[in-house]
Coordinates of C-alpha atoms and ligand atoms in Angstrom, one line a residue:
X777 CA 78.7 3.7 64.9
X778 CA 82.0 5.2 65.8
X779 CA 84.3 4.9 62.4
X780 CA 87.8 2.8 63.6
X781 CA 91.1 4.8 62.5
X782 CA 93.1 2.4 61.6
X783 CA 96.6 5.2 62.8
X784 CA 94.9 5.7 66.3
X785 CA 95.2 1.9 66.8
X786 CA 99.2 2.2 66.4
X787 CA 100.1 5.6 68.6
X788 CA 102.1 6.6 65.6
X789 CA 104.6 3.9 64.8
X790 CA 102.8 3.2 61.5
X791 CA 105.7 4.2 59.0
X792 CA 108.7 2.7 61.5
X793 CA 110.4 -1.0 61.5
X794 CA 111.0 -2.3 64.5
X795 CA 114.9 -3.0 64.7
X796 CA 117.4 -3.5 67.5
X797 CA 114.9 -2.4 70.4
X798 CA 114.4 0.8 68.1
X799 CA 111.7 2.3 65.6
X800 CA 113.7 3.5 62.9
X801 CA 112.2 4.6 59.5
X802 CA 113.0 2.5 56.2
X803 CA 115.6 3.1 54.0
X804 CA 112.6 2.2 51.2
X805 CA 111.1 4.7 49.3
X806 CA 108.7 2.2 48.1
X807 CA 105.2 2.9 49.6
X808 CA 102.7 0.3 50.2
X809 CA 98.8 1.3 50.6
X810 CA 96.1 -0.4 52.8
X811 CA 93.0 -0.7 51.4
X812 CA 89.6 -0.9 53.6
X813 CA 88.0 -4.2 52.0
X814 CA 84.3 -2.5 53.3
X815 CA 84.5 0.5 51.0
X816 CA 88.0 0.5 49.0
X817 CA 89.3 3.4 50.1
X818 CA 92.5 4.0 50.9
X819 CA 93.2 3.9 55.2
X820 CA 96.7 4.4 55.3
X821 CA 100.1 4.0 53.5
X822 CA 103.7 3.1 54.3
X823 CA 107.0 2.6 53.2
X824 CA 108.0 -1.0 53.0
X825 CA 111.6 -2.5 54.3
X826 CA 113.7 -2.8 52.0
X827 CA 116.5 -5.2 51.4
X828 CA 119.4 -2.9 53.6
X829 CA 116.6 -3.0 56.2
X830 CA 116.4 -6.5 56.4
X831 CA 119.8 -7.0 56.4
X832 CA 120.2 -4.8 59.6
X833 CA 117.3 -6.5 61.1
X834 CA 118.9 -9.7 60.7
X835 CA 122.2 -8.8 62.1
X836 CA 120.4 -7.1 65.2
X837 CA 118.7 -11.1 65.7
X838 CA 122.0 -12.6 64.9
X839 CA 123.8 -10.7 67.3
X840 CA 120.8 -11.3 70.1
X841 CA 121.2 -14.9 69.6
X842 CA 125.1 -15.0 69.3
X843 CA 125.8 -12.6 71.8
X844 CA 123.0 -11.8 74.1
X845 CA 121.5 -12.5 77.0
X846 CA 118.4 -13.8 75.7
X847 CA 119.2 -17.9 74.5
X848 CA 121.2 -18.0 77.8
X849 CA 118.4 -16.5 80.2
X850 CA 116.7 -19.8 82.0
X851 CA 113.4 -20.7 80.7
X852 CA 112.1 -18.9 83.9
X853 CA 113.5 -15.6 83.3
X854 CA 112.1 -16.0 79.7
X855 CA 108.5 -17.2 81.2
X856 CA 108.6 -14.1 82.8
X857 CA 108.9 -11.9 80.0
X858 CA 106.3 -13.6 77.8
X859 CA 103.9 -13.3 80.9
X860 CA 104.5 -9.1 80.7
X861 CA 103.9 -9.1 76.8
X862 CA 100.9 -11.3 77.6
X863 CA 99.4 -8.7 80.2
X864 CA 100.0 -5.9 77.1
X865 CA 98.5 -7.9 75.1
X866 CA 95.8 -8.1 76.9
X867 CA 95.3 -4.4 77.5
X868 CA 95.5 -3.8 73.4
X869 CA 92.8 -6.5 72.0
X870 CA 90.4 -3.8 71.6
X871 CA 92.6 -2.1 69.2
X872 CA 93.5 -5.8 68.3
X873 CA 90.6 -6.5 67.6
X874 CA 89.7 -3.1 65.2
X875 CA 92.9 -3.5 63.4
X876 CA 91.3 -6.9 62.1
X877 CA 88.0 -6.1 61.5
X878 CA 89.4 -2.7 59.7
X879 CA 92.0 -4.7 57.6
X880 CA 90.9 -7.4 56.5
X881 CA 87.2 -7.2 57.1
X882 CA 85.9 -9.5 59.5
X883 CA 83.1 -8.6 61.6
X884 CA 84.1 -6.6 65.0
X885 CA 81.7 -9.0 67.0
X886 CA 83.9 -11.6 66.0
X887 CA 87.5 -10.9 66.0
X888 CA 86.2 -9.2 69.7
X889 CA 85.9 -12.9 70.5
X890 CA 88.9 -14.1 68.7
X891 CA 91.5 -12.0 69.9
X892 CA 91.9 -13.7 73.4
X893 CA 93.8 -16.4 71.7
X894 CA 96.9 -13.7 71.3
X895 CA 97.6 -13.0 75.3
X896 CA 96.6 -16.7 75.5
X897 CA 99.7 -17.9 73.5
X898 CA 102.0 -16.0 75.4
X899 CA 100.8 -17.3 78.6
X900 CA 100.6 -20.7 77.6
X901 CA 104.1 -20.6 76.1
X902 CA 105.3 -18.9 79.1
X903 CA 103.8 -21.7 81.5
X904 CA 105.2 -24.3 78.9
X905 CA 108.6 -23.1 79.2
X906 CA 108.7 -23.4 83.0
X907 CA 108.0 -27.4 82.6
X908 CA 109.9 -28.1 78.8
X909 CA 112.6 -30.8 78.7
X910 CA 115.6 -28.5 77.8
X911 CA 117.8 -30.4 80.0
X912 CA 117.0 -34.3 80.5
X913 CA 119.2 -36.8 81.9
X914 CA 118.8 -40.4 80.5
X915 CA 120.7 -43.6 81.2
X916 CA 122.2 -45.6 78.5
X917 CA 122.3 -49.3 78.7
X918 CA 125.9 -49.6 80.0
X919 CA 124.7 -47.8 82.8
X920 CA 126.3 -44.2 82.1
X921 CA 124.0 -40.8 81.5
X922 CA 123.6 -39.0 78.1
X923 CA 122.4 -35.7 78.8
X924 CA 119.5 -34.3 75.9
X925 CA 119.3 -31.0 75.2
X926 CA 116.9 -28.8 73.5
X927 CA 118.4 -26.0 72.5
X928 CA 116.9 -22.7 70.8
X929 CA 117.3 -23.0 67.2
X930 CA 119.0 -19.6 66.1
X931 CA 117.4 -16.5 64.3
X932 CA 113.8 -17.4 63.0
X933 CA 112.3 -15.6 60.4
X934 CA 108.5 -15.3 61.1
X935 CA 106.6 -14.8 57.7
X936 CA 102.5 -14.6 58.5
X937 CA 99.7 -14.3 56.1
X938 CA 96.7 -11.6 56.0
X939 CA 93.7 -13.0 56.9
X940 CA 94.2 -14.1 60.9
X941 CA 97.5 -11.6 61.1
X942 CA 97.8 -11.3 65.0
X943 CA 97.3 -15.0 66.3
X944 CA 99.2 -16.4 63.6
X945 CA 102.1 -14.2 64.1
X946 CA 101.6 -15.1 68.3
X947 CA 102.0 -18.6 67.6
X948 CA 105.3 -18.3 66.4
X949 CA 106.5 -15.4 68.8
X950 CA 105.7 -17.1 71.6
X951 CA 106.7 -20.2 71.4
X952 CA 110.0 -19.1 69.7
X953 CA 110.6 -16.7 72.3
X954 CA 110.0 -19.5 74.9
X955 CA 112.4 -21.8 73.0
X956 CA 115.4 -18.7 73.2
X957 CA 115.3 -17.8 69.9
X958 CA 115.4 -14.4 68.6
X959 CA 113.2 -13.3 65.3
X960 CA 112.8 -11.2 62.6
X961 CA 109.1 -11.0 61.8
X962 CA 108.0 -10.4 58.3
X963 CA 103.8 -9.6 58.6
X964 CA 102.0 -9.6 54.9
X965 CA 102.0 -6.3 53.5
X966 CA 98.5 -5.9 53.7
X967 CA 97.8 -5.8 57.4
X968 CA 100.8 -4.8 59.2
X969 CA 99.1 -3.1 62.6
X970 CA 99.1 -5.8 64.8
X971 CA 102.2 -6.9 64.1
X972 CA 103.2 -3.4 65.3
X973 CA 101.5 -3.5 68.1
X974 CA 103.3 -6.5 69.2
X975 CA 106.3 -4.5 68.7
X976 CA 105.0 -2.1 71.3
X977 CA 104.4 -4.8 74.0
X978 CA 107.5 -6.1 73.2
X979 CA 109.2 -3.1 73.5
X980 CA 107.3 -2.1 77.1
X981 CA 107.7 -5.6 78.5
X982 CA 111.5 -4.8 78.7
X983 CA 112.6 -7.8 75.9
X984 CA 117.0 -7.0 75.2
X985 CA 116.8 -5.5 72.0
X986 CA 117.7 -7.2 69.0
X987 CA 115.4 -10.6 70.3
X988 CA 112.1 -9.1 68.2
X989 CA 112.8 -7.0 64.8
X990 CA 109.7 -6.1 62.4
X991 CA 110.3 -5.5 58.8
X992 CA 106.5 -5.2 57.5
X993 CA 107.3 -6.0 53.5
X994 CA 106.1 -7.5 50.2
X995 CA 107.3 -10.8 48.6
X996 CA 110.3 -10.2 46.9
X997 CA 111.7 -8.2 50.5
X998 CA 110.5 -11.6 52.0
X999 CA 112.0 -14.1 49.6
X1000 CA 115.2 -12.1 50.1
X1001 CA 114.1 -12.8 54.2
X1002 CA 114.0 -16.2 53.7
X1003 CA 117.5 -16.7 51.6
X1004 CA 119.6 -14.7 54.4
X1005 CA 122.7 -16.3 55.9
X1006 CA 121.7 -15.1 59.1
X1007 CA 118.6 -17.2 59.5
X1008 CA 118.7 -20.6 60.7
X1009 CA 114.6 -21.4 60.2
X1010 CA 112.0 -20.3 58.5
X1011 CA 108.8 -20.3 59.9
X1012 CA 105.9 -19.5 57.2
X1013 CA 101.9 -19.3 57.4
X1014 CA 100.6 -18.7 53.6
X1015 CA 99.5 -20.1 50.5
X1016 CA 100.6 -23.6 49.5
X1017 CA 102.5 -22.3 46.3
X1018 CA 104.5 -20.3 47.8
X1019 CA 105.4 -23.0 50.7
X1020 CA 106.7 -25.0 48.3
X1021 CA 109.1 -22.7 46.7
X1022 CA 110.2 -21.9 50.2
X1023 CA 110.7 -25.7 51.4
X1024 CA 113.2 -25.4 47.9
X1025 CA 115.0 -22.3 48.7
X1026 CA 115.3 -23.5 52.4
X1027 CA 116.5 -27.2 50.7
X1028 CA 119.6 -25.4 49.2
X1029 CA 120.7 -24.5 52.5
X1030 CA 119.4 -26.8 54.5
X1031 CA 117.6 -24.2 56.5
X1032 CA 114.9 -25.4 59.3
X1033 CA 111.3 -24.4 58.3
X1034 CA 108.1 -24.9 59.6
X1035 CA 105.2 -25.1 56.8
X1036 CA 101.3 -23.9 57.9
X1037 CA 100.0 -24.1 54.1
X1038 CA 96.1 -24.1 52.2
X1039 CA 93.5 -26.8 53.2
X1040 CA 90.5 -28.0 51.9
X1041 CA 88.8 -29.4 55.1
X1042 CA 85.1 -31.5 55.1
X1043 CA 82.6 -31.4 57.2
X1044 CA 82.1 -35.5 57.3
X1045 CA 78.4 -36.4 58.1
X1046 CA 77.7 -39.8 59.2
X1047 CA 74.5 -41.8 58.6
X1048 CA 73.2 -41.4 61.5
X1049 CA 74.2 -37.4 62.3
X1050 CA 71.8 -34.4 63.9
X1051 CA 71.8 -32.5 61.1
X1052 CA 69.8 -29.9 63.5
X1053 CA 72.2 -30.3 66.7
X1054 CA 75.2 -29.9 63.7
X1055 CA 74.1 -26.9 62.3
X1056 CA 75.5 -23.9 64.7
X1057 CA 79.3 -24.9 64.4
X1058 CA 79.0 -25.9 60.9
X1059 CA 77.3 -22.0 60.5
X1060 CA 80.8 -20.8 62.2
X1061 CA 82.8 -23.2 60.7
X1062 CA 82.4 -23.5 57.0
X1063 CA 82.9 -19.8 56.1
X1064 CA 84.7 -17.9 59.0
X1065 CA 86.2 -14.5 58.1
X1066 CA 84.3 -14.9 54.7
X1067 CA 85.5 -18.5 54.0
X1068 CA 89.0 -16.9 54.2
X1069 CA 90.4 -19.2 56.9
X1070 CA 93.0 -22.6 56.3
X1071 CA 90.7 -24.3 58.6
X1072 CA 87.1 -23.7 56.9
X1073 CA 85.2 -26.6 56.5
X1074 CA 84.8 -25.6 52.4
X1075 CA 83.3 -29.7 51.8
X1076 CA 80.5 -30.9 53.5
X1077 CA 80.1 -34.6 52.9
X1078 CA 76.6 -36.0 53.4
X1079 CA 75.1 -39.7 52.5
X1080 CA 73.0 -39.9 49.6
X1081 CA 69.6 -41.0 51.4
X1082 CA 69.2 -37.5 53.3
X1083 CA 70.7 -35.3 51.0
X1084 CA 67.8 -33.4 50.1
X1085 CA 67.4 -32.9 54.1
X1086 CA 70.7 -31.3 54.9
X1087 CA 70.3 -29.1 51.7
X1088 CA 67.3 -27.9 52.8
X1089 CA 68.2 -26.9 56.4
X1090 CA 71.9 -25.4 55.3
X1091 CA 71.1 -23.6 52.3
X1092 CA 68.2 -21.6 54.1
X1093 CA 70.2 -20.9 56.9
X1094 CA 73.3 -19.4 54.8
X1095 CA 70.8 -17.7 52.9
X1096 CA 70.0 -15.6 56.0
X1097 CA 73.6 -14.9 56.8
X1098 CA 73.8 -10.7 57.4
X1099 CA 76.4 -9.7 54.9
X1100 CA 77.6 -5.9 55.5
X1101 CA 79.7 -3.3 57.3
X1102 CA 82.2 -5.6 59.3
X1103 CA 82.3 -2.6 61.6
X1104 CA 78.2 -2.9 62.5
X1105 CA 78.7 -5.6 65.4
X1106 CA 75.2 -7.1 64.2
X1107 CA 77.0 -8.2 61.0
X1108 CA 77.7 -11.3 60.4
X1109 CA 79.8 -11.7 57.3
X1110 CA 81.9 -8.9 56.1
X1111 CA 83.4 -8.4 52.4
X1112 CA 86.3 -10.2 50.8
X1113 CA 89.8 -8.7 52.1
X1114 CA 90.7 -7.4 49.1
X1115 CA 90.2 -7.3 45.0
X1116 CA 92.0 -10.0 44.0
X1117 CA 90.2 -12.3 46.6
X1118 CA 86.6 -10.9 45.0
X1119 CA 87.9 -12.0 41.6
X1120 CA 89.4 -15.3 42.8
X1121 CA 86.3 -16.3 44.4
X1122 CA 84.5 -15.0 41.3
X1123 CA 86.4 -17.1 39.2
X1124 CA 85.9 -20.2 41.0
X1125 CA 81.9 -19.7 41.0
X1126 CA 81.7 -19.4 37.3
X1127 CA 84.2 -22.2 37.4
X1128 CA 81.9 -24.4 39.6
X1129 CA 78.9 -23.3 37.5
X1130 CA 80.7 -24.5 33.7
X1131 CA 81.5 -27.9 35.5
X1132 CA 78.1 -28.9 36.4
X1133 CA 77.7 -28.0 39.7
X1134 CA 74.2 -26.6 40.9
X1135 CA 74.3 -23.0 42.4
X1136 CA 72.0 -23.5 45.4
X1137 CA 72.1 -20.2 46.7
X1138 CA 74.4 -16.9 46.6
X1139 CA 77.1 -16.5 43.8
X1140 CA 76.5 -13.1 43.0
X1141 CA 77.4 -9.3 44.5
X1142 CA 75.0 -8.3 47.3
X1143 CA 72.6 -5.9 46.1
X1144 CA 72.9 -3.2 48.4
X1145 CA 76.5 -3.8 48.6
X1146 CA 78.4 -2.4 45.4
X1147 CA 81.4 -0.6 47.2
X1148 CA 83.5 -2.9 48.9
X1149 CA 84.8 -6.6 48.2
X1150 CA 81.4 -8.2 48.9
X1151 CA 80.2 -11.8 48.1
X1152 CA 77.0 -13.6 48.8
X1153 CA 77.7 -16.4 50.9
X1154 CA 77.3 -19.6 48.3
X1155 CA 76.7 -23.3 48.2
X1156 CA 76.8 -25.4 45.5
X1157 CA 75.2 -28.9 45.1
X1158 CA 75.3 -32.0 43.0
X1159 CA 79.2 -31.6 43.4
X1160 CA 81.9 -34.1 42.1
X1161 CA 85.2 -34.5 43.4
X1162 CA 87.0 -33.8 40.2
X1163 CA 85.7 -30.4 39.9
X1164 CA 88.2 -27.6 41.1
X1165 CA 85.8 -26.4 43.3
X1166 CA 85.8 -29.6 45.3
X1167 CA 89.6 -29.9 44.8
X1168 CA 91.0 -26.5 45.1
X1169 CA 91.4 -23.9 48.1
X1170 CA 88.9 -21.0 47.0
X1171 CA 89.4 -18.8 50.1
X1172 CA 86.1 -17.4 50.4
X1173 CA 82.7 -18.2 51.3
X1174 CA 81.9 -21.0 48.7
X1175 CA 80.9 -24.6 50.2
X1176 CA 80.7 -27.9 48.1
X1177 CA 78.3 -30.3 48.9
X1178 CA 79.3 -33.7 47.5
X1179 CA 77.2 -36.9 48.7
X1180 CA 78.5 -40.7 49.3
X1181 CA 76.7 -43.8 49.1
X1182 CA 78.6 -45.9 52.1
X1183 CA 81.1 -45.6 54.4
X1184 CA 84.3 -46.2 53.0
X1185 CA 83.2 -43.8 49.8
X1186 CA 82.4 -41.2 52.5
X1187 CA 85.8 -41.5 54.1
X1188 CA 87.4 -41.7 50.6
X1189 CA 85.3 -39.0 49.1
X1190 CA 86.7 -36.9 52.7
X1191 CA 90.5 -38.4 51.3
X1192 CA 90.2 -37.3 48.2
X1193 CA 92.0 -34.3 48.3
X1194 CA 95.6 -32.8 48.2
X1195 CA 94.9 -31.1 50.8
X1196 CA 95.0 -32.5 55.1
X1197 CA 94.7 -29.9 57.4
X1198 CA 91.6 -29.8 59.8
X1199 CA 87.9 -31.4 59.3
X1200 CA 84.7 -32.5 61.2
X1201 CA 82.7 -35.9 62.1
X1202 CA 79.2 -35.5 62.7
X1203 CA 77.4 -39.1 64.3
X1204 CA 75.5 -40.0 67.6
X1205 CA 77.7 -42.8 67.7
X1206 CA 81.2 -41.1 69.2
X1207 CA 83.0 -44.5 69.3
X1208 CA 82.5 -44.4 65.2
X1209 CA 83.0 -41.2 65.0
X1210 CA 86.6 -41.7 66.7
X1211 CA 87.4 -44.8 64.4
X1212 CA 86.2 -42.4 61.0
X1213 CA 88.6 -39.9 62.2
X1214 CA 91.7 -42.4 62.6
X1215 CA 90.7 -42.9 58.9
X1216 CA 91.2 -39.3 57.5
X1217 CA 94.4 -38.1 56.4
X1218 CA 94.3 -34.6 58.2
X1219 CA 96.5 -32.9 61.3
X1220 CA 93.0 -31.8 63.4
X1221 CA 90.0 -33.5 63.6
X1222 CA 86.9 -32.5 66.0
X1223 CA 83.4 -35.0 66.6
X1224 CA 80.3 -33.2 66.5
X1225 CA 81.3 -29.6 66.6
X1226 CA 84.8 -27.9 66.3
X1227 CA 87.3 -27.0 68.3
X1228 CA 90.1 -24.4 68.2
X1229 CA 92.5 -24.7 71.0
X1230 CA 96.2 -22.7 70.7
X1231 CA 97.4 -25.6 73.3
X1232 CA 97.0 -28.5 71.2
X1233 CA 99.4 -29.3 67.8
X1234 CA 97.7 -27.3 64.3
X1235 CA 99.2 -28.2 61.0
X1236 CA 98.6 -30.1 58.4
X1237 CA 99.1 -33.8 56.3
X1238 CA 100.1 -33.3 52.7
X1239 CA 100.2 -30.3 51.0
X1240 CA 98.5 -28.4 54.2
X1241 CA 102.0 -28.4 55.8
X1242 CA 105.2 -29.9 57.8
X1243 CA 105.3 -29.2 60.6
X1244 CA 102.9 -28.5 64.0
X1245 CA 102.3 -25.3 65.7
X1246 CA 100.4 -24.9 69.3
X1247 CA 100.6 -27.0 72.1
X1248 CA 104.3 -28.4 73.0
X1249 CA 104.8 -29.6 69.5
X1250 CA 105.0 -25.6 68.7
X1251 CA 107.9 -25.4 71.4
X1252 CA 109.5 -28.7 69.8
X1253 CA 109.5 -26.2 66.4
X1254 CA 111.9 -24.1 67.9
X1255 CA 114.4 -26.3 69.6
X1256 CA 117.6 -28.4 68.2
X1257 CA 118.3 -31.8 70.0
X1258 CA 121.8 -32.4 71.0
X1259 CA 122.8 -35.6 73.3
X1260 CA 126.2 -35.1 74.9
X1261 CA 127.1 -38.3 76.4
X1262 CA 129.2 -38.6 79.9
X1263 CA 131.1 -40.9 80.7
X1264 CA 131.5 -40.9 84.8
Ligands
NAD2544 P1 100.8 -16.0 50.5 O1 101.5 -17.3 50.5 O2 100.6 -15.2 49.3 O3 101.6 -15.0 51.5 C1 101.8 -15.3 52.9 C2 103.0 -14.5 53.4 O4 104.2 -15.0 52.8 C3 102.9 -13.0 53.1 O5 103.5 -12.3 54.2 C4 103.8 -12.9 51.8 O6 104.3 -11.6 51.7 C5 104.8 -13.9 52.1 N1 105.5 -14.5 51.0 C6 104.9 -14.9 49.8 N2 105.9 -15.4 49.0 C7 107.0 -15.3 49.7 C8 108.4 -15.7 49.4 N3 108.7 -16.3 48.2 N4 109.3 -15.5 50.3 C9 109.0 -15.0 51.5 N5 107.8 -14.5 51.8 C10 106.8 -14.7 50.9 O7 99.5 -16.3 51.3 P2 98.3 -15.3 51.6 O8 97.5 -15.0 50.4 O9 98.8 -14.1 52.4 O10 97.5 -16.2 52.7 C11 96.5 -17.1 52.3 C12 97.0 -18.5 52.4 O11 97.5 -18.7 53.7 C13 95.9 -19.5 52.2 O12 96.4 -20.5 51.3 C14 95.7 -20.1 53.5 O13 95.1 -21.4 53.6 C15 97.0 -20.0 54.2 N6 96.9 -20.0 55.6 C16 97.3 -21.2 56.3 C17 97.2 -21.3 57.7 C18 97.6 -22.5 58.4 O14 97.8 -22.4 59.6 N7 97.8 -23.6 57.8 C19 96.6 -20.2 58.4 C20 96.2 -19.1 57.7 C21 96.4 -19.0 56.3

């Protein structure tokens, strides 16, 4: 097996920000290090922006926006750029797809799969752009015409978690690019390649400079991001704490945002469900990336009468889940991203454990695994809703499953959660399937199986979010509406 190098993947732009159409080095002296989650050594180091950096990047946007071509191109002329950055894209998923696998430790034969979804956005949104309303006539009742506009928003800043860094950061690019914004894209500190190799295709595909600026940076760089005069929207993919304190700071100011926040999704079996016909999505479903993705189906809800059933036949299948070297393509589940996710996960197992819950197979270190973030792959039964690990986003690969007696305590036991971003219905009956789903209080739904499609509206109800991206509501994210009437 050919080691990745993490440097190779980024022809040498690793300790450069991306800022007015040039790679310029920070003005930081503070240096960031990347650990590899597979053995915890150290794979490279950089210098993060700092607040002077920022401040440039923002004014290069600003003046894009303001002053450029780029809001004023037509949506054609912009569809034709995202179509080139697309086609680079599409050349660079290899390396897109090491840089994940060698960052934040998910297996190489899966992101290999995943990263389609990048090139994907950008063609989408640049096919989507050609079509958009951004200039529609209506008629008024008296007879005269209002014209509605949908015009590009301003200077977004892009802020994009670690554990899905490419096509999280693609959904916003795109589709704000699309919409004639221009951005300032702040990836988490832990994974910054791919971000940078957007930057390259970016940068090949011709864009004006100043539309796309990268500032790879911590928290306290981003929160002084987020509180800029210069940007008119905040667009954020992370934790639900610090959503919230964003949705304040932007408050003050009134600043757009866009929230993509935690979940706490459940896999909703019905009655009369194939457990058997069930099991392969809920296998890719409930703990993708090691249970570190928003959407993971972390609840599996199943009646009371063939409990002992389902237990049987997902327990023994988890247990034979290949844990190792997310670099081995036969691997199946690779370590934790980093140490603070190992002891967060940790914590919520003994957690799970003092409140009663029954540890029905993993919980512990995998023996031949002591370098490395690694976790066994766990399921607890005989789980209540009031325990944390039934209430709280664990972000690893634990699974709580909680049982119901009837239908309306399934679909409140499914409710009963802070959470509403994403969930499954498992029945032979798709009529009731459909009806169940009107029922839960979450932005994505999918009957017997799951489905991840970058053209159809993501976000989430309650504390999973405001705000949709994918599909045209992801272009609607990016626009303001303005009706100028006429009067002739
Ligand atoms: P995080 O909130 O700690 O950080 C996310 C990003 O925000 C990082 O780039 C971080 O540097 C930045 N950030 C944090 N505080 C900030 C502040 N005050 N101002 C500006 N920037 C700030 O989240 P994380 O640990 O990186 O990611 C995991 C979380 O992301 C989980 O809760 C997960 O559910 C969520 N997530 C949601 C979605 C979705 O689409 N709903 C997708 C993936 C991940």
């Amino acid at each position: 097996m050919n080691m990745i190098n993490p440097l190779e993947l980024i022809q040498g732009v690793a300790d450069r920000l991306f800022v007015n159409g040039q790679w310029v080095k920070p003005t930081s002296q503070n240096s960031l290090e990347v650990i590899s989650p597979a053995n915890e050594d150290v794979l490279f180091t950089y210098h993060e922006a700092s607040t002077a950096d920022i401040d440039l990047a923002v004014a290069a946007a600003r003046d894009a926006f303001d002053n450029g071509e780029w809001p004023r191109l037509s949506p054609e002329e912009r569809s034709k750029y995202l179509t080139k950055v697309a086609d680079l894209l599409r050349e660079r998923m290899p390396d897109l797809a090491k840089a994940w696998t060698v960052q934040v430790g998910a297996p190489i034969g899966l992101t290999q799969k995943l990263v389609g979804q990048q090139p994907q956005l950008f063609d989408y949104y640049a096919d989507l752009a050609k079509t958009y309303p951004f200039e529609e006539e209506r008629t008024r009742p008296d007879g005269n015409r209002t014209m509605v506009l949908r015009e590009a928003v301003g200077v977004v800043a892009a802020i994009t978690p670690w554990n899905a860094p490419m096509v999280l950061l693609c959904y916003k690019v795109a589709a704000a690019l699309a919409a004639g914004c221009t951005i300032v894209a702040k990836p988490s500190p832990e994974t910054p390649l791919e971000a940078m190799i957007m930057a390259e295709c970016i940068e090949q595909a011709g864009l004006p400079k100043g539309v796309f600026n990268l500032v790879p940076a911590g928290r306290e760089v981003g929160d002084y991001l987020i509180r800029h005069d210069g940007i008119d929207k905040v667009s954020f993919t992370g934790s639900t704490a610090a959503g919230k304190h964003i949705a304040s700071v932007c408050g003050e100011k009134l600043t757009r945002f866009n929230l993509e926040l935690g979940g706490k999704s459940a896999a909703l079996f019905l009655e009369d469900a194939d457990f058997a016909a069930a099991l392969p999505s809920l296998m890719v479903y409930s703990m993708p990336i090691t249970g570190q993705v928003c959407f993971s189906l972390t609840r599996i809800i199943v009646p009371e009468s063939r409990k002992d059933e389902f237990i049987d036949m997902y327990v023994a299948a988890v247990a034979n889940i290949k844990v190792g070297d997310p670099q081995d393509p036969t691997t199946l589940m690779g370590p934790l991203t980093m140490k603070r996710q190992l002891d967060r996960v940790q914590n919520y197992i003994e957690s799970g454990k003092k409140q009663g819950a029954n540890l029905a197979c993993g919980g512990g270190v995998p023996a031949n695994l002591n370098k490395g973030y690694y976790i066994e792959p766990t399921v607890f039964t005989d789980v209540t809703t009031d325990m944390a690990i039934a209430q709280e986003e664990i972000f690893g690969p634990v699974v709580s499953v909680i049982t119901y007696k009837d239908l309306d305590d399934a679909v409140a036991k499914t409710n009963d959660t802070n959470y509403g971003l994403s969930g499954a219905i498992y029945t032979q009956d798709a009529e009731l399937g459909y009806q169940v789903a009107k029922r839960i209080k979450s932005g994505n739904l999918s009957i017997n199986g799951f489905v991840v499609d970058v053209t159809m509206p993501f976000g989430g109800f309650k504390q999973s979010g405001i705000g949709r991206e994918g599909g045209v509501e992801g272009l609607d994210a990016y626009v303001e509406v303005k009706a100028i009437h006429l009067t002739s």
